C-alpha positions as a LaTeX table, in Angstrom:
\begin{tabular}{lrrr}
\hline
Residue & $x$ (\AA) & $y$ (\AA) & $z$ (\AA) \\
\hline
Unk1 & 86.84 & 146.82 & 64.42 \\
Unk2 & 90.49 & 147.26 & 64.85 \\
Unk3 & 92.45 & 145.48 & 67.62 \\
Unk4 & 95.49 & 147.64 & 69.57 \\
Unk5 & 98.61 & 145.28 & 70.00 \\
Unk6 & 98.38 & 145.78 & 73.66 \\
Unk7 & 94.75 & 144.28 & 73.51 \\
Unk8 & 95.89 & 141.50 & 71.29 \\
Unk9 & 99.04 & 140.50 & 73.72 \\
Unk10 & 96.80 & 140.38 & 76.28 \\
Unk11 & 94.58 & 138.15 & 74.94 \\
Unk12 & 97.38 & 135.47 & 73.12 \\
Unk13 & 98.77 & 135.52 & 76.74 \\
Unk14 & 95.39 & 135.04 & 78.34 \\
Unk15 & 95.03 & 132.28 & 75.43 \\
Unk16 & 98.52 & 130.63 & 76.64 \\
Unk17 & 97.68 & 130.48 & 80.31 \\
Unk18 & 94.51 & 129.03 & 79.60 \\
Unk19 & 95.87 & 126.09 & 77.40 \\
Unk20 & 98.47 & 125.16 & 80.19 \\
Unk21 & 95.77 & 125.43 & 82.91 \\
Unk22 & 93.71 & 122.32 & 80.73 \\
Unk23 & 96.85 & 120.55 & 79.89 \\
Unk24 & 97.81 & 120.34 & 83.54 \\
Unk25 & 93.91 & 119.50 & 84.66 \\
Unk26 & 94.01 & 116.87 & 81.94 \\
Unk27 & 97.57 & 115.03 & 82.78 \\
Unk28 & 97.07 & 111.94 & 84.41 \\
Unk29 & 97.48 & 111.70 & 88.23 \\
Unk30 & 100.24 & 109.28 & 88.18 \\
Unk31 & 102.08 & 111.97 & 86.60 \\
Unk32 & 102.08 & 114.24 & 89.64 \\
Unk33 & 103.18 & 111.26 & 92.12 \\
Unk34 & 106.75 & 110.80 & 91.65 \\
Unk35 & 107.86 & 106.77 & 91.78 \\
Unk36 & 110.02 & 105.32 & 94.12 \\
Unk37 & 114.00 & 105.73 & 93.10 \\
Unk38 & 115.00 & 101.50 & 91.93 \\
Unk39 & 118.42 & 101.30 & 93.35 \\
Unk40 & 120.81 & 101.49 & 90.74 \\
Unk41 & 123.17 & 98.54 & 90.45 \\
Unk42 & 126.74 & 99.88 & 91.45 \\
Unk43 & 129.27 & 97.47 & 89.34 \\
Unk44 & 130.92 & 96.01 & 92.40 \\
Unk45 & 130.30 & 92.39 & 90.59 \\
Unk46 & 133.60 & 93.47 & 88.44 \\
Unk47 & 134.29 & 93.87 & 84.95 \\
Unk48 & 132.28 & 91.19 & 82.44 \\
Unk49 & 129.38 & 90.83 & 84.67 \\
Unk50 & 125.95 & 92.51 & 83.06 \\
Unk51 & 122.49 & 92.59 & 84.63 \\
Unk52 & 120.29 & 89.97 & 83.28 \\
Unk53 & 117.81 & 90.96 & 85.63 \\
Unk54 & 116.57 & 92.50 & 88.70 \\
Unk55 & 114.28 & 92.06 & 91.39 \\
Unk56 & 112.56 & 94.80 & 94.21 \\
Unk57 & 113.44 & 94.64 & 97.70 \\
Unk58 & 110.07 & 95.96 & 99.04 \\
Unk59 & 109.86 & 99.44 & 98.35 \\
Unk60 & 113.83 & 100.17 & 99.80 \\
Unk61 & 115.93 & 98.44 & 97.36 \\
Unk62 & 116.67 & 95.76 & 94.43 \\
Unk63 & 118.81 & 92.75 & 94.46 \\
Unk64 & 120.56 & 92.31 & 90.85 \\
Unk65 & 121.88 & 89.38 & 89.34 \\
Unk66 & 124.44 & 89.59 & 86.71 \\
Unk67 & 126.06 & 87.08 & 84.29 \\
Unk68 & 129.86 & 86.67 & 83.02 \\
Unk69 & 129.29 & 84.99 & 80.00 \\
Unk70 & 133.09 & 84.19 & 79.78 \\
Unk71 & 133.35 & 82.97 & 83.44 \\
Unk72 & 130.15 & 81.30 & 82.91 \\
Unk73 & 129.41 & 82.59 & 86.60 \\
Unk74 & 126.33 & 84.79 & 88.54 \\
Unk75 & 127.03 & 87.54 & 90.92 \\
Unk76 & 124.04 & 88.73 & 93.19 \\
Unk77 & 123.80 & 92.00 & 94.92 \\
Unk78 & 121.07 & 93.86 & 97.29 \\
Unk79 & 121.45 & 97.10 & 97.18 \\
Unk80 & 119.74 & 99.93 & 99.24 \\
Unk81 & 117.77 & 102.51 & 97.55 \\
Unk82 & 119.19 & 105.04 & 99.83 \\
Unk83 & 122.46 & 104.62 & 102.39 \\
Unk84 & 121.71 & 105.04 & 105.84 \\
Unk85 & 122.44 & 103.99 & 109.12 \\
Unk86 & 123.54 & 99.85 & 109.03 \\
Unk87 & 120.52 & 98.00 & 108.86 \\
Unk88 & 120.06 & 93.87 & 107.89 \\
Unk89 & 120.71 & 93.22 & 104.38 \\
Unk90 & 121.15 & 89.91 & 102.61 \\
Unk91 & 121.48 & 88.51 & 99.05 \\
Unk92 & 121.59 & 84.96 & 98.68 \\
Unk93 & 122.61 & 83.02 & 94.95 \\
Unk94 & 121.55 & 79.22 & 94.63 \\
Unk95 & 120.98 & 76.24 & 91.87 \\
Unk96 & 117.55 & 74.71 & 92.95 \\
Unk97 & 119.19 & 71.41 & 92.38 \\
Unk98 & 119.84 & 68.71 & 95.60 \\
Unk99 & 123.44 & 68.74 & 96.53 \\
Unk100 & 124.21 & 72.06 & 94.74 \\
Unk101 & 125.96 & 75.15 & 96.32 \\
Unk102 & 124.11 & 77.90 & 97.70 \\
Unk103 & 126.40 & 80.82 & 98.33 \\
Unk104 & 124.89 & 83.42 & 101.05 \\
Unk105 & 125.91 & 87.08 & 102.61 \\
Unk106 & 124.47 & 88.35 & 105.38 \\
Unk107 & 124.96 & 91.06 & 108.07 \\
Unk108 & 124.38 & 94.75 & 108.64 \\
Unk109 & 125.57 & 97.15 & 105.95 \\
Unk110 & 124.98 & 100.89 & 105.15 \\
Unk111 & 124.63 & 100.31 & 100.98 \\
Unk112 & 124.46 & 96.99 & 99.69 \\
Unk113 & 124.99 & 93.04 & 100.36 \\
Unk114 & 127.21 & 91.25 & 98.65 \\
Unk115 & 128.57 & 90.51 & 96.01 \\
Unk116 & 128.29 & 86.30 & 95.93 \\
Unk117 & 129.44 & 84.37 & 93.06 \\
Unk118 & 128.17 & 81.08 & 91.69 \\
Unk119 & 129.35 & 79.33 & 88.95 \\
Unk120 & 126.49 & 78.37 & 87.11 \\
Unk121 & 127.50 & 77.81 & 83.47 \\
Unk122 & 124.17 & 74.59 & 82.67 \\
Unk123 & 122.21 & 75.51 & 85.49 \\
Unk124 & 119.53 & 77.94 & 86.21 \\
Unk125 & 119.52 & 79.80 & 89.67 \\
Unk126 & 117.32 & 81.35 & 92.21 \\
Unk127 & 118.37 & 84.84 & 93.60 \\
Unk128 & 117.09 & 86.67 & 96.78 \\
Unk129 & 117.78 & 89.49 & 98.87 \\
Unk130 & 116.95 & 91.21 & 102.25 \\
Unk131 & 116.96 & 95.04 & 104.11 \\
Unk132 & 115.75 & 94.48 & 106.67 \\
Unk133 & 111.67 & 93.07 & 107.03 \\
Unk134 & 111.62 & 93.20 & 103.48 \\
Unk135 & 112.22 & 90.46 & 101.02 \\
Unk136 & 111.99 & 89.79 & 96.87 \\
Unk137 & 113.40 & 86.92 & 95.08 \\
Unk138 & 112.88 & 85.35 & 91.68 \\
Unk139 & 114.31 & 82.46 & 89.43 \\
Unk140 & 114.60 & 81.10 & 86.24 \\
Unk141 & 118.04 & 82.26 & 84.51 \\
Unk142 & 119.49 & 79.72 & 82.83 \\
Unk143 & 123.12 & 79.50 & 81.67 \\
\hline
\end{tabular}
């Protein structure tokens, strides 16, 4: 039996649509629900200072530490997912030790909190940060 082209376009098309149909009805779910934007750290720690690591603010920003490896000095900053209207933010920079420095800013900003610096060069330091009811921290750098 011999095929027209029309009939065989028809049916490589039908063919195409079909595959995409069970390639979509096969992705995994997670793949439809888009993920919460992380805050992207905004450089205002200066020039030498890289991100060592990073912590969530709840689900509306991140507060970064960074590390000047010449300075031998941390810089901490929250920083809002999105800007908005002034709201509580915080970001606080500490070495757990008794008598050390713990170097705080708080208030009500638009963006981000911060930057603090701590000079931390033989210590290892505990980093948190605030917007509003939500908190994250986390420790353990070491420099």
């Amino acid at each position: 039996m011999k095929l027209s082209r029309r009939t065989t376009a028809t049916a490589s098309a039908l063919a195409t649509v079909t595959l995409g149909a069970t390639l979509a009805a096969t992705a995994p779910a997670s793949a439809a629900v888009p993920t919460a934007a992380k805050a992207a750290y905004n450089g205002v720690c200066g020039s030498g200072f890289k991100v060592i690591d990073s912590t969530p603010v709840g689900n509306v920003g991140t507060v970064y530490l960074t590390w000047n490896e010449a300075k031998g000095q941390n810089c901490a900053v929250t920083i809002r997912n999105k800007a908005g209207a002034k709201i509580y933010m915080s970001v606080t920079l500490e070495i757990p030790e008794e008598h050390n420095p713990i170097v705080s800013d708080t208030g009500y900003y638009t963006s981000y909190a911060g930057p603090v610096y701590l000079g931390a060069g033989g210590y290892c330091v505990n980093w948190s940060g605030a917007i509003g009811s939500a908190t994250g921290a986390d420790s353990g750098h070491c420099g």
